Amino acid sequence: MQKRRIIDCHSHFGEDVFYPLDGDMQEYIKQTKNLGITDCFAMSVPCPKLEKKETIVKPAIFKLNKENQIIGHVCETESNNVVCERPLNEGEDPYYESNMNLLHQIRKERDIHFHFVPLLHPYFYSEKNMIKYISQGAVAFKIHGFSSGVHPKDIKLDFFRVLEKLNIPIIVHTDASNNYGFAGNNAPMNWINSIKDFNIKVFFAHAGRLNSEFIKVVNNDSRYIVGMAPDALISSDKKRLDVDVDNYIKKFFDSYNENKVVFDIDYPWNVNNWESKDLDWGFLDRIKNICQERNLEKYLKSNAEEFFNV
């Protein structure tokens, strides 16, 4: 009997500059094989760290002033306890090396079908590299606006034009609170208002914070789709949503049309809460207890197959 296909549309791998848990691919494979996951959209952690002998490179981090305003983006190199910074430049692709490291890693794996999702910085990008990524099998690009210090309104229109021309979906982050500093910049409607005039398919992570205006837009626009993960963390951290809910998973499925939702894990952010940082692997049972069987097939695979053409 053929194994039921389950597609995780959003998980991260590598070592992050700020987050204490690594995206360990072997640990992911060990856990998800037991859950029946067959496919994974693999992307770099939001702020990748590259270690080279005695040198640590943080290819793209942003600087804040005392008022928590973003004042610049730099590449930071630490060698022999000496830290050097240089500004990032237009036309640069700060994530190229971490993307290629990920591609090399996933090409060696056979237990799960990994799909390549390169990380992009929309202020500092290389169209040449974007084309190269697609030629190497990229199914989407990831933009982690919060961790890369991005505000959608500040993205130059040329970036969106390139995405539109290349005809490839993007995955964007929307779950940071609107209530403190720069973390509110990537609110879901900020993304909608910046990208709505372009024919670009977008997968919005973290349920678009269950913002009511956003839900109406997504349900009525074929260009957009949403994921829910990490449900345990979002359920325990109320500032990640625009509404108070007793049951986050139920509210998610009640809010979005059955053809607008895709399954994702958001490894290694699938933790019970910020304090414990214990990885949680019980999401499928929670989902199956709420999602109707007729919709489960769409959520776990069919919607992703159609949207991403995988």
PDB file of C-alpha atoms in Angstrom:
ATOM      1  CA  MET A   1       0.000   0.000   0.000  1.00  0.00           C
ATOM      2  CA  GLN A   2       1.350   3.412  -0.961  1.00  0.00           C
ATOM      3  CA  LYS A   3       2.247   5.649   1.956  1.00  0.00           C
ATOM      4  CA  ARG A   4      -0.005   8.652   2.491  1.00  0.00           C
ATOM      5  CA  ARG A   5       1.810  11.822   1.498  1.00  0.00           C
ATOM      6  CA  ILE A   6       2.189  14.483   4.213  1.00  0.00           C
ATOM      7  CA  ILE A   7       3.956  17.719   3.244  1.00  0.00           C
ATOM      8  CA  ASP A   8       5.569  19.969   5.856  1.00  0.00           C
ATOM      9  CA  CYS A   9       5.667  23.308   4.045  1.00  0.00           C
ATOM     10  CA  HIS A  10       7.872  25.185   6.489  1.00  0.00           C
ATOM     11  CA  SER A  11      10.835  23.997   8.588  1.00  0.00           C
ATOM     12  CA  HIS A  12      14.301  25.419   9.268  1.00  0.00           C
ATOM     13  CA  PHE A  13      17.754  23.902   9.411  1.00  0.00           C
ATOM     14  CA  GLY A  14      21.147  25.097  10.596  1.00  0.00           C
ATOM     15  CA  GLU A  15      22.484  27.103  13.524  1.00  0.00           C
ATOM     16  CA  ASP A  16      20.833  30.432  14.296  1.00  0.00           C
ATOM     17  CA  VAL A  17      22.636  33.481  15.684  1.00  0.00           C
ATOM     18  CA  PHE A  18      19.961  34.235  18.286  1.00  0.00           C
ATOM     19  CA  TYR A  19      17.759  31.151  18.779  1.00  0.00           C
ATOM     20  CA  PRO A  20      19.164  28.555  21.228  1.00  0.00           C
ATOM     21  CA  LEU A  21      17.872  25.449  19.425  1.00  0.00           C
ATOM     22  CA  ASP A  22      19.599  24.252  16.259  1.00  0.00           C
ATOM     23  CA  GLY A  23      17.682  23.019  13.241  1.00  0.00           C
ATOM     24  CA  ASP A  24      19.216  19.543  13.383  1.00  0.00           C
ATOM     25  CA  MET A  25      18.230  17.712  10.200  1.00  0.00           C
ATOM     26  CA  GLN A  26      18.903  14.235  11.582  1.00  0.00           C
ATOM     27  CA  GLU A  27      16.714  14.903  14.610  1.00  0.00           C
ATOM     28  CA  TYR A  28      13.987  16.204  12.312  1.00  0.00           C
ATOM     29  CA  ILE A  29      14.168  13.075  10.150  1.00  0.00           C
ATOM     30  CA  LYS A  30      14.088  10.798  13.202  1.00  0.00           C
ATOM     31  CA  GLN A  31      10.959  12.443  14.615  1.00  0.00           C
ATOM     32  CA  THR A  32       9.026  13.066  11.416  1.00  0.00           C
ATOM     33  CA  LYS A  33       9.549   9.596   9.964  1.00  0.00           C
ATOM     34  CA  ASN A  34       7.686   8.273  12.992  1.00  0.00           C
ATOM     35  CA  LEU A  35       4.873  10.721  12.227  1.00  0.00           C
ATOM     36  CA  GLY A  36       4.614   9.710   8.580  1.00  0.00           C
ATOM     37  CA  ILE A  37       5.927  12.983   7.128  1.00  0.00           C
ATOM     38  CA  THR A  38       7.048  12.317   3.539  1.00  0.00           C
ATOM     39  CA  ASP A  39       8.051  15.792   2.284  1.00  0.00           C
ATOM     40  CA  CYS A  40       9.621  18.882   3.821  1.00  0.00           C
ATOM     41  CA  PHE A  41      10.131  22.396   2.516  1.00  0.00           C
ATOM     42  CA  ALA A  42      13.627  22.979   3.889  1.00  0.00           C
ATOM     43  CA  MET A  43      14.907  26.489   4.519  1.00  0.00           C
ATOM     44  CA  SER A  44      17.720  28.051   6.501  1.00  0.00           C
ATOM     45  CA  VAL A  45      17.175  29.254  10.042  1.00  0.00           C
ATOM     46  CA  PRO A  46      16.221  32.972   9.995  1.00  0.00           C
ATOM     47  CA  CYS A  47      19.631  34.279  11.119  1.00  0.00           C
ATOM     48  CA  PRO A  48      22.164  31.675   9.984  1.00  0.00           C
ATOM     49  CA  LYS A  49      25.593  31.464  11.578  1.00  0.00           C
ATOM     50  CA  LEU A  50      28.542  30.147   9.585  1.00  0.00           C
ATOM     51  CA  GLU A  51      31.500  28.666  11.477  1.00  0.00           C
ATOM     52  CA  LYS A  52      34.834  28.407   9.660  1.00  0.00           C
ATOM     53  CA  LYS A  53      37.682  27.092  11.805  1.00  0.00           C
ATOM     54  CA  GLU A  54      38.191  29.902  14.359  1.00  0.00           C
ATOM     55  CA  THR A  55      35.959  32.363  12.553  1.00  0.00           C
ATOM     56  CA  ILE A  56      32.218  32.898  13.029  1.00  0.00           C
ATOM     57  CA  VAL A  57      30.325  34.771  10.318  1.00  0.00           C
ATOM     58  CA  LYS A  58      26.876  36.288  10.880  1.00  0.00           C
ATOM     59  CA  PRO A  59      26.080  37.199   7.275  1.00  0.00           C
ATOM     60  CA  ALA A  60      23.056  39.456   7.823  1.00  0.00           C
ATOM     61  CA  ILE A  61      22.064  41.015  11.132  1.00  0.00           C
ATOM     62  CA  PHE A  62      20.438  44.363  11.772  1.00  0.00           C
ATOM     63  CA  LYS A  63      21.395  47.124  14.182  1.00  0.00           C
ATOM     64  CA  LEU A  64      19.008  49.034  16.442  1.00  0.00           C
ATOM     65  CA  ASN A  65      19.289  52.440  18.081  1.00  0.00           C
ATOM     66  CA  LYS A  66      18.187  53.180  21.644  1.00  0.00           C
ATOM     67  CA  GLU A  67      14.605  53.626  20.484  1.00  0.00           C
ATOM     68  CA  ASN A  68      14.589  50.136  18.931  1.00  0.00           C
ATOM     69  CA  GLN A  69      14.573  51.562  15.430  1.00  0.00           C
ATOM     70  CA  ILE A  70      16.456  49.698  12.729  1.00  0.00           C
ATOM     71  CA  ILE A  71      19.420  51.799  11.613  1.00  0.00           C
ATOM     72  CA  GLY A  72      21.416  49.427   9.420  1.00  0.00           C
ATOM     73  CA  HIS A  73      22.293  45.929   8.237  1.00  0.00           C
ATOM     74  CA  VAL A  74      25.755  44.419   8.561  1.00  0.00           C
ATOM     75  CA  CYS A  75      27.808  41.303   8.080  1.00  0.00           C
ATOM     76  CA  GLU A  76      29.566  40.567  11.372  1.00  0.00           C
ATOM     77  CA  THR A  77      32.737  38.476  11.506  1.00  0.00           C
ATOM     78  CA  GLU A  78      34.298  37.290  14.759  1.00  0.00           C
ATOM     79  CA  SER A  79      37.833  35.920  14.720  1.00  0.00           C
ATOM     80  CA  ASN A  80      40.194  35.507  17.684  1.00  0.00           C
ATOM     81  CA  ASN A  81      37.721  37.470  19.842  1.00  0.00           C
ATOM     82  CA  VAL A  82      37.861  40.425  17.457  1.00  0.00           C
ATOM     83  CA  VAL A  83      34.524  41.468  15.956  1.00  0.00           C
ATOM     84  CA  CYS A  84      34.457  43.274  12.617  1.00  0.00           C
ATOM     85  CA  GLU A  85      31.410  44.665  10.848  1.00  0.00           C
ATOM     86  CA  ARG A  86      30.823  45.760   7.299  1.00  0.00           C
ATOM     87  CA  PRO A  87      27.621  47.140   5.773  1.00  0.00           C
ATOM     88  CA  LEU A  88      25.619  44.995   3.384  1.00  0.00           C
ATOM     89  CA  ASN A  89      25.336  46.234  -0.178  1.00  0.00           C
ATOM     90  CA  GLU A  90      22.606  46.204  -2.783  1.00  0.00           C
ATOM     91  CA  GLY A  91      23.088  43.312  -5.182  1.00  0.00           C
ATOM     92  CA  GLU A  92      24.666  41.200  -2.466  1.00  0.00           C
ATOM     93  CA  ASP A  93      23.132  37.895  -1.408  1.00  0.00           C
ATOM     94  CA  PRO A  94      24.161  37.495   2.248  1.00  0.00           C
ATOM     95  CA  TYR A  95      22.502  34.084   2.560  1.00  0.00           C
ATOM     96  CA  TYR A  96      24.086  32.485  -0.499  1.00  0.00           C
ATOM     97  CA  GLU A  97      26.578  30.334   1.395  1.00  0.00           C
ATOM     98  CA  SER A  98      24.058  29.107   3.966  1.00  0.00           C
ATOM     99  CA  ASN A  99      21.566  28.356   1.172  1.00  0.00           C
ATOM    100  CA  MET A 100      24.138  26.327  -0.727  1.00  0.00           C
ATOM    101  CA  ASN A 101      25.163  24.488   2.442  1.00  0.00           C
ATOM    102  CA  LEU A 102      21.521  23.535   2.937  1.00  0.00           C
ATOM    103  CA  LEU A 103      21.140  22.407  -0.673  1.00  0.00           C
ATOM    104  CA  HIS A 104      24.214  20.192  -0.350  1.00  0.00           C
ATOM    105  CA  GLN A 105      22.808  18.691   2.844  1.00  0.00           C
ATOM    106  CA  ILE A 106      19.320  17.908   1.580  1.00  0.00           C
ATOM    107  CA  ARG A 107      20.646  16.317  -1.607  1.00  0.00           C
ATOM    108  CA  LYS A 108      22.244  13.604   0.526  1.00  0.00           C
ATOM    109  CA  GLU A 109      19.033  12.628   2.308  1.00  0.00           C
ATOM    110  CA  ARG A 110      16.745   9.851   1.088  1.00  0.00           C
ATOM    111  CA  ASP A 111      14.404   9.141   3.990  1.00  0.00           C
ATOM    112  CA  ILE A 112      12.338  12.294   3.408  1.00  0.00           C
ATOM    113  CA  HIS A 113      11.894  14.271   0.200  1.00  0.00           C
ATOM    114  CA  PHE A 114      13.358  17.681   0.990  1.00  0.00           C
ATOM    115  CA  HIS A 115      12.330  20.600  -1.233  1.00  0.00           C
ATOM    116  CA  PHE A 116      14.791  23.499  -1.491  1.00  0.00           C
ATOM    117  CA  VAL A 117      13.565  26.885  -0.199  1.00  0.00           C
ATOM    118  CA  PRO A 118      16.390  29.467  -0.250  1.00  0.00           C
ATOM    119  CA  LEU A 119      16.339  32.319   2.246  1.00  0.00           C
ATOM    120  CA  LEU A 120      16.307  35.803   0.689  1.00  0.00           C
ATOM    121  CA  HIS A 121      16.865  39.296   2.029  1.00  0.00           C
ATOM    122  CA  PRO A 122      14.610  41.635   0.002  1.00  0.00           C
ATOM    123  CA  TYR A 123      16.901  44.643   0.515  1.00  0.00           C
ATOM    124  CA  PHE A 124      20.070  42.788  -0.486  1.00  0.00           C
ATOM    125  CA  TYR A 125      19.466  40.218  -3.179  1.00  0.00           C
ATOM    126  CA  SER A 126      20.985  38.945  -6.414  1.00  0.00           C
ATOM    127  CA  GLU A 127      18.639  38.227  -9.311  1.00  0.00           C
ATOM    128  CA  LYS A 128      21.381  36.067 -10.800  1.00  0.00           C
ATOM    129  CA  ASN A 129      21.443  33.932  -7.662  1.00  0.00           C
ATOM    130  CA  MET A 130      17.649  33.751  -7.579  1.00  0.00           C
ATOM    131  CA  ILE A 131      17.686  32.316 -11.088  1.00  0.00           C
ATOM    132  CA  LYS A 132      20.424  29.885 -10.036  1.00  0.00           C
ATOM    133  CA  TYR A 133      18.393  28.729  -7.040  1.00  0.00           C
ATOM    134  CA  ILE A 134      15.425  27.988  -9.292  1.00  0.00           C
ATOM    135  CA  SER A 135      17.630  26.033 -11.698  1.00  0.00           C
ATOM    136  CA  GLN A 136      18.726  23.949  -8.702  1.00  0.00           C
ATOM    137  CA  GLY A 137      15.180  23.063  -7.778  1.00  0.00           C
ATOM    138  CA  ALA A 138      13.909  25.840  -5.517  1.00  0.00           C
ATOM    139  CA  VAL A 139      10.127  25.558  -5.039  1.00  0.00           C
ATOM    140  CA  ALA A 140       9.768  28.874  -3.182  1.00  0.00           C
ATOM    141  CA  PHE A 141      11.781  31.614  -1.491  1.00  0.00           C
ATOM    142  CA  LYS A 142      11.608  32.404   2.235  1.00  0.00           C
ATOM    143  CA  ILE A 143      11.600  35.983   3.524  1.00  0.00           C
ATOM    144  CA  HIS A 144      11.901  36.214   7.282  1.00  0.00           C
ATOM    145  CA  GLY A 145      11.110  39.893   7.647  1.00  0.00           C
ATOM    146  CA  PHE A 146      11.286  40.151  11.435  1.00  0.00           C
ATOM    147  CA  SER A 147      14.672  38.452  11.876  1.00  0.00           C
ATOM    148  CA  SER A 148      16.205  40.227   8.887  1.00  0.00           C
ATOM    149  CA  GLY A 149      15.062  43.688   9.966  1.00  0.00           C
ATOM    150  CA  VAL A 150      12.690  44.253   7.060  1.00  0.00           C
ATOM    151  CA  HIS A 151       9.556  46.343   6.736  1.00  0.00           C
ATOM    152  CA  PRO A 152       7.466  45.369   3.687  1.00  0.00           C
ATOM    153  CA  LYS A 153       6.808  49.026   2.823  1.00  0.00           C
ATOM    154  CA  ASP A 154      10.557  49.600   2.490  1.00  0.00           C
ATOM    155  CA  ILE A 155      11.092  46.821  -0.041  1.00  0.00           C
ATOM    156  CA  LYS A 156      11.830  48.323  -3.435  1.00  0.00           C
ATOM    157  CA  LEU A 157       9.312  47.543  -6.137  1.00  0.00           C
ATOM    158  CA  ASP A 158      12.066  46.063  -8.309  1.00  0.00           C
ATOM    159  CA  PHE A 159      12.311  43.128  -5.902  1.00  0.00           C
ATOM    160  CA  PHE A 160       8.628  42.334  -6.325  1.00  0.00           C
ATOM    161  CA  ARG A 161       8.963  42.746 -10.098  1.00  0.00           C
ATOM    162  CA  VAL A 162      11.756  40.164 -10.140  1.00  0.00           C
ATOM    163  CA  LEU A 163       9.650  37.714  -8.118  1.00  0.00           C
ATOM    164  CA  GLU A 164       6.720  38.255 -10.448  1.00  0.00           C
ATOM    165  CA  LYS A 165       8.927  37.673 -13.492  1.00  0.00           C
ATOM    166  CA  LEU A 166      10.447  34.507 -12.053  1.00  0.00           C
ATOM    167  CA  ASN A 167       6.970  33.210 -11.170  1.00  0.00           C
ATOM    168  CA  ILE A 168       7.951  31.559  -7.889  1.00  0.00           C
ATOM    169  CA  PRO A 169       6.025  31.673  -4.584  1.00  0.00           C
ATOM    170  CA  ILE A 170       7.390  33.219  -1.414  1.00  0.00           C
ATOM    171  CA  ILE A 171       6.927  32.230   2.225  1.00  0.00           C
ATOM    172  CA  VAL A 172       6.742  35.109   4.701  1.00  0.00           C
ATOM    173  CA  HIS A 173       6.751  35.410   8.483  1.00  0.00           C
ATOM    174  CA  THR A 174       3.857  37.207  10.196  1.00  0.00           C
ATOM    175  CA  ASP A 175       3.674  36.183  13.840  1.00  0.00           C
ATOM    176  CA  ALA A 176       5.638  38.848  15.750  1.00  0.00           C
ATOM    177  CA  SER A 177       3.582  41.145  17.944  1.00  0.00           C
ATOM    178  CA  ASN A 178       2.243  44.453  16.654  1.00  0.00           C
ATOM    179  CA  ASN A 179       2.724  45.873  20.115  1.00  0.00           C
ATOM    180  CA  TYR A 180       6.445  46.346  20.503  1.00  0.00           C
ATOM    181  CA  GLY A 181       8.904  48.181  18.272  1.00  0.00           C
ATOM    182  CA  PHE A 182      10.153  46.744  15.010  1.00  0.00           C
ATOM    183  CA  ALA A 183       8.459  43.390  15.669  1.00  0.00           C
ATOM    184  CA  GLY A 184       5.199  44.840  14.390  1.00  0.00           C
ATOM    185  CA  ASN A 185       6.621  45.709  10.981  1.00  0.00           C
ATOM    186  CA  ASN A 186       5.748  42.343   9.473  1.00  0.00           C
ATOM    187  CA  ALA A 187       2.088  42.349  10.408  1.00  0.00           C
ATOM    188  CA  PRO A 188       0.165  40.426   7.734  1.00  0.00           C
ATOM    189  CA  MET A 189      -1.727  43.412   6.327  1.00  0.00           C
ATOM    190  CA  ASN A 190       1.556  45.282   5.895  1.00  0.00           C
ATOM    191  CA  TRP A 191       2.603  42.466   3.581  1.00  0.00           C
ATOM    192  CA  ILE A 192      -0.721  42.428   1.745  1.00  0.00           C
ATOM    193  CA  ASN A 193      -0.637  46.182   1.167  1.00  0.00           C
ATOM    194  CA  SER A 194       2.915  46.011  -0.182  1.00  0.00           C
ATOM    195  CA  ILE A 195       2.493  43.052  -2.515  1.00  0.00           C
ATOM    196  CA  LYS A 196      -1.163  43.087  -3.610  1.00  0.00           C
ATOM    197  CA  ASP A 197      -0.481  44.832  -6.935  1.00  0.00           C
ATOM    198  CA  PHE A 198       1.870  42.054  -8.055  1.00  0.00           C
ATOM    199  CA  ASN A 199       0.951  38.631  -9.334  1.00  0.00           C
ATOM    200  CA  ILE A 200       2.983  36.791  -6.705  1.00  0.00           C
ATOM    201  CA  LYS A 201       1.860  33.706  -4.803  1.00  0.00           C
ATOM    202  CA  VAL A 202       2.446  33.997  -1.056  1.00  0.00           C
ATOM    203  CA  PHE A 203       2.329  31.452   1.744  1.00  0.00           C
ATOM    204  CA  PHE A 204       1.807  33.376   4.976  1.00  0.00           C
ATOM    205  CA  ALA A 205       3.123  31.555   8.035  1.00  0.00           C
ATOM    206  CA  HIS A 206       1.655  31.664  11.552  1.00  0.00           C
ATOM    207  CA  ALA A 207      -1.989  32.002  10.464  1.00  0.00           C
ATOM    208  CA  GLY A 208      -1.528  35.673   9.631  1.00  0.00           C
ATOM    209  CA  ARG A 209      -2.007  36.270  13.367  1.00  0.00           C
ATOM    210  CA  LEU A 210      -5.713  35.484  12.755  1.00  0.00           C
ATOM    211  CA  ASN A 211      -6.158  39.108  11.780  1.00  0.00           C
ATOM    212  CA  SER A 212      -9.796  39.510  10.681  1.00  0.00           C
ATOM    213  CA  GLU A 213      -9.071  41.810   7.738  1.00  0.00           C
ATOM    214  CA  PHE A 214      -6.315  39.503   6.544  1.00  0.00           C
ATOM    215  CA  ILE A 215      -8.558  36.435   6.755  1.00  0.00           C
ATOM    216  CA  LYS A 216     -11.102  38.072   4.439  1.00  0.00           C
ATOM    217  CA  VAL A 217      -8.399  38.944   1.912  1.00  0.00           C
ATOM    218  CA  VAL A 218      -6.847  35.473   1.870  1.00  0.00           C
ATOM    219  CA  ASN A 219     -10.146  33.638   1.595  1.00  0.00           C
ATOM    220  CA  ASN A 220     -10.990  35.622  -1.536  1.00  0.00           C
ATOM    221  CA  ASP A 221      -7.643  35.687  -3.352  1.00  0.00           C
ATOM    222  CA  SER A 222      -6.170  32.671  -5.140  1.00  0.00           C
ATOM    223  CA  ARG A 223      -2.629  34.047  -4.754  1.00  0.00           C
ATOM    224  CA  TYR A 224      -2.538  33.504  -1.004  1.00  0.00           C
ATOM    225  CA  ILE A 225      -2.420  30.539   1.366  1.00  0.00           C
ATOM    226  CA  VAL A 226      -1.685  30.149   5.092  1.00  0.00           C
ATOM    227  CA  GLY A 227      -0.014  27.819   7.578  1.00  0.00           C
ATOM    228  CA  MET A 228      -0.620  27.469  11.303  1.00  0.00           C
ATOM    229  CA  ALA A 229       2.605  26.312  12.966  1.00  0.00           C
ATOM    230  CA  PRO A 230       3.926  26.286  15.586  1.00  0.00           C
ATOM    231  CA  ASP A 231       0.554  25.764  17.265  1.00  0.00           C
ATOM    232  CA  ALA A 232       1.762  24.966  20.791  1.00  0.00           C
ATOM    233  CA  LEU A 233       3.995  28.031  20.991  1.00  0.00           C
ATOM    234  CA  ILE A 234       1.393  30.381  19.508  1.00  0.00           C
ATOM    235  CA  SER A 235      -1.265  28.981  21.830  1.00  0.00           C
ATOM    236  CA  SER A 236       0.948  29.701  24.838  1.00  0.00           C
ATOM    237  CA  ASP A 237       2.079  33.169  23.694  1.00  0.00           C
ATOM    238  CA  LYS A 238      -1.035  35.288  23.201  1.00  0.00           C
ATOM    239  CA  LYS A 239       0.769  38.336  21.815  1.00  0.00           C
ATOM    240  CA  ARG A 240       1.344  36.389  18.592  1.00  0.00           C
ATOM    241  CA  LEU A 241      -2.317  36.692  17.652  1.00  0.00           C
ATOM    242  CA  ASP A 242      -4.622  39.631  16.997  1.00  0.00           C
ATOM    243  CA  VAL A 243      -7.497  37.920  18.795  1.00  0.00           C
ATOM    244  CA  ASP A 244      -8.031  36.046  22.045  1.00  0.00           C
ATOM    245  CA  VAL A 245      -8.857  32.398  21.397  1.00  0.00           C
ATOM    246  CA  ASP A 246      -9.496  29.397  23.610  1.00  0.00           C
ATOM    247  CA  ASN A 247      -8.558  26.866  20.936  1.00  0.00           C
ATOM    248  CA  TYR A 248      -6.093  28.156  18.353  1.00  0.00           C
ATOM    249  CA  ILE A 249      -6.310  25.146  16.025  1.00  0.00           C
ATOM    250  CA  LYS A 250     -10.115  25.225  15.936  1.00  0.00           C
ATOM    251  CA  LYS A 251     -10.123  28.979  15.306  1.00  0.00           C
ATOM    252  CA  PHE A 252      -7.645  28.513  12.465  1.00  0.00           C
ATOM    253  CA  PHE A 253      -9.758  25.944  10.645  1.00  0.00           C
ATOM    254  CA  ASP A 254     -12.959  27.882  11.342  1.00  0.00           C
ATOM    255  CA  SER A 255     -11.434  31.067   9.899  1.00  0.00           C
ATOM    256  CA  TYR A 256      -9.935  29.893   6.608  1.00  0.00           C
ATOM    257  CA  ASN A 257     -11.566  28.139   3.680  1.00  0.00           C
ATOM    258  CA  GLU A 258     -10.592  24.488   3.287  1.00  0.00           C
ATOM    259  CA  ASN A 259      -8.507  25.187   0.162  1.00  0.00           C
ATOM    260  CA  LYS A 260      -6.477  27.994   1.805  1.00  0.00           C
ATOM    261  CA  VAL A 261      -4.570  26.019   4.456  1.00  0.00           C
ATOM    262  CA  VAL A 262      -1.361  23.985   4.308  1.00  0.00           C
ATOM    263  CA  PHE A 263       0.427  21.896   6.907  1.00  0.00           C
ATOM    264  CA  ASP A 264       3.699  23.129   8.402  1.00  0.00           C
ATOM    265  CA  ILE A 265       5.825  22.356  11.465  1.00  0.00           C
ATOM    266  CA  ASP A 266       8.183  25.369  11.729  1.00  0.00           C
ATOM    267  CA  TYR A 267      10.939  23.195  13.193  1.00  0.00           C
ATOM    268  CA  PRO A 268      12.762  23.946  15.522  1.00  0.00           C
ATOM    269  CA  TRP A 269      10.253  26.543  16.752  1.00  0.00           C
ATOM    270  CA  ASN A 270       7.759  23.745  17.467  1.00  0.00           C
ATOM    271  CA  VAL A 271       8.225  24.164  21.210  1.00  0.00           C
ATOM    272  CA  ASN A 272       5.670  24.075  24.020  1.00  0.00           C
ATOM    273  CA  ASN A 273       6.616  27.545  25.249  1.00  0.00           C
ATOM    274  CA  TRP A 274       9.497  30.020  25.320  1.00  0.00           C
ATOM    275  CA  GLU A 275      10.590  29.063  28.822  1.00  0.00           C
ATOM    276  CA  SER A 276      11.096  25.316  28.432  1.00  0.00           C
ATOM    277  CA  LYS A 277      12.184  25.191  24.779  1.00  0.00           C
ATOM    278  CA  ASP A 278      11.048  21.548  24.766  1.00  0.00           C
ATOM    279  CA  LEU A 279      10.329  20.396  21.219  1.00  0.00           C
ATOM    280  CA  ASP A 280       6.721  19.381  20.671  1.00  0.00           C
ATOM    281  CA  TRP A 281       5.793  16.629  18.207  1.00  0.00           C
ATOM    282  CA  GLY A 282       2.124  16.178  19.110  1.00  0.00           C
ATOM    283  CA  PHE A 283       0.653  18.538  16.528  1.00  0.00           C
ATOM    284  CA  LEU A 284      -0.741  15.908  14.154  1.00  0.00           C
ATOM    285  CA  ASP A 285      -2.866  14.342  16.894  1.00  0.00           C
ATOM    286  CA  ARG A 286      -4.207  17.756  17.892  1.00  0.00           C
ATOM    287  CA  ILE A 287      -4.988  18.607  14.270  1.00  0.00           C
ATOM    288  CA  LYS A 288      -6.705  15.296  13.564  1.00  0.00           C
ATOM    289  CA  ASN A 289      -8.936  15.796  16.603  1.00  0.00           C
ATOM    290  CA  ILE A 290     -10.300  19.017  15.094  1.00  0.00           C
ATOM    291  CA  CYS A 291      -9.898  18.982  11.321  1.00  0.00           C
ATOM    292  CA  GLN A 292     -12.651  17.083   9.530  1.00  0.00           C
ATOM    293  CA  GLU A 293     -11.437  13.995   7.657  1.00  0.00           C
ATOM    294  CA  ARG A 294     -12.641  15.331   4.302  1.00  0.00           C
ATOM    295  CA  ASN A 295     -10.479  18.427   4.789  1.00  0.00           C
ATOM    296  CA  LEU A 296      -7.462  16.634   6.253  1.00  0.00           C
ATOM    297  CA  GLU A 297      -6.286  15.410   2.855  1.00  0.00           C
ATOM    298  CA  LYS A 298      -6.339  18.959   1.504  1.00  0.00           C
ATOM    299  CA  TYR A 299      -4.533  20.335   4.525  1.00  0.00           C
ATOM    300  CA  LEU A 300      -1.806  17.688   4.695  1.00  0.00           C
ATOM    301  CA  LYS A 301      -0.969  17.483   1.008  1.00  0.00           C
ATOM    302  CA  SER A 302      -3.407  18.450  -1.765  1.00  0.00           C
ATOM    303  CA  ASN A 303      -3.421  22.219  -1.217  1.00  0.00           C
ATOM    304  CA  ALA A 304       0.380  22.299  -1.126  1.00  0.00           C
ATOM    305  CA  GLU A 305       0.660  20.126  -4.227  1.00  0.00           C
ATOM    306  CA  GLU A 306      -1.555  22.502  -6.169  1.00  0.00           C
ATOM    307  CA  PHE A 307      -0.177  25.785  -4.828  1.00  0.00           C
ATOM    308  CA  PHE A 308       3.523  24.924  -5.089  1.00  0.00           C
ATOM    309  CA  ASN A 309       3.255  22.469  -7.978  1.00  0.00           C
ATOM    310  CA  VAL A 310       5.103  19.706  -6.117  1.00  0.00           C
TER     311      VAL A 310
END
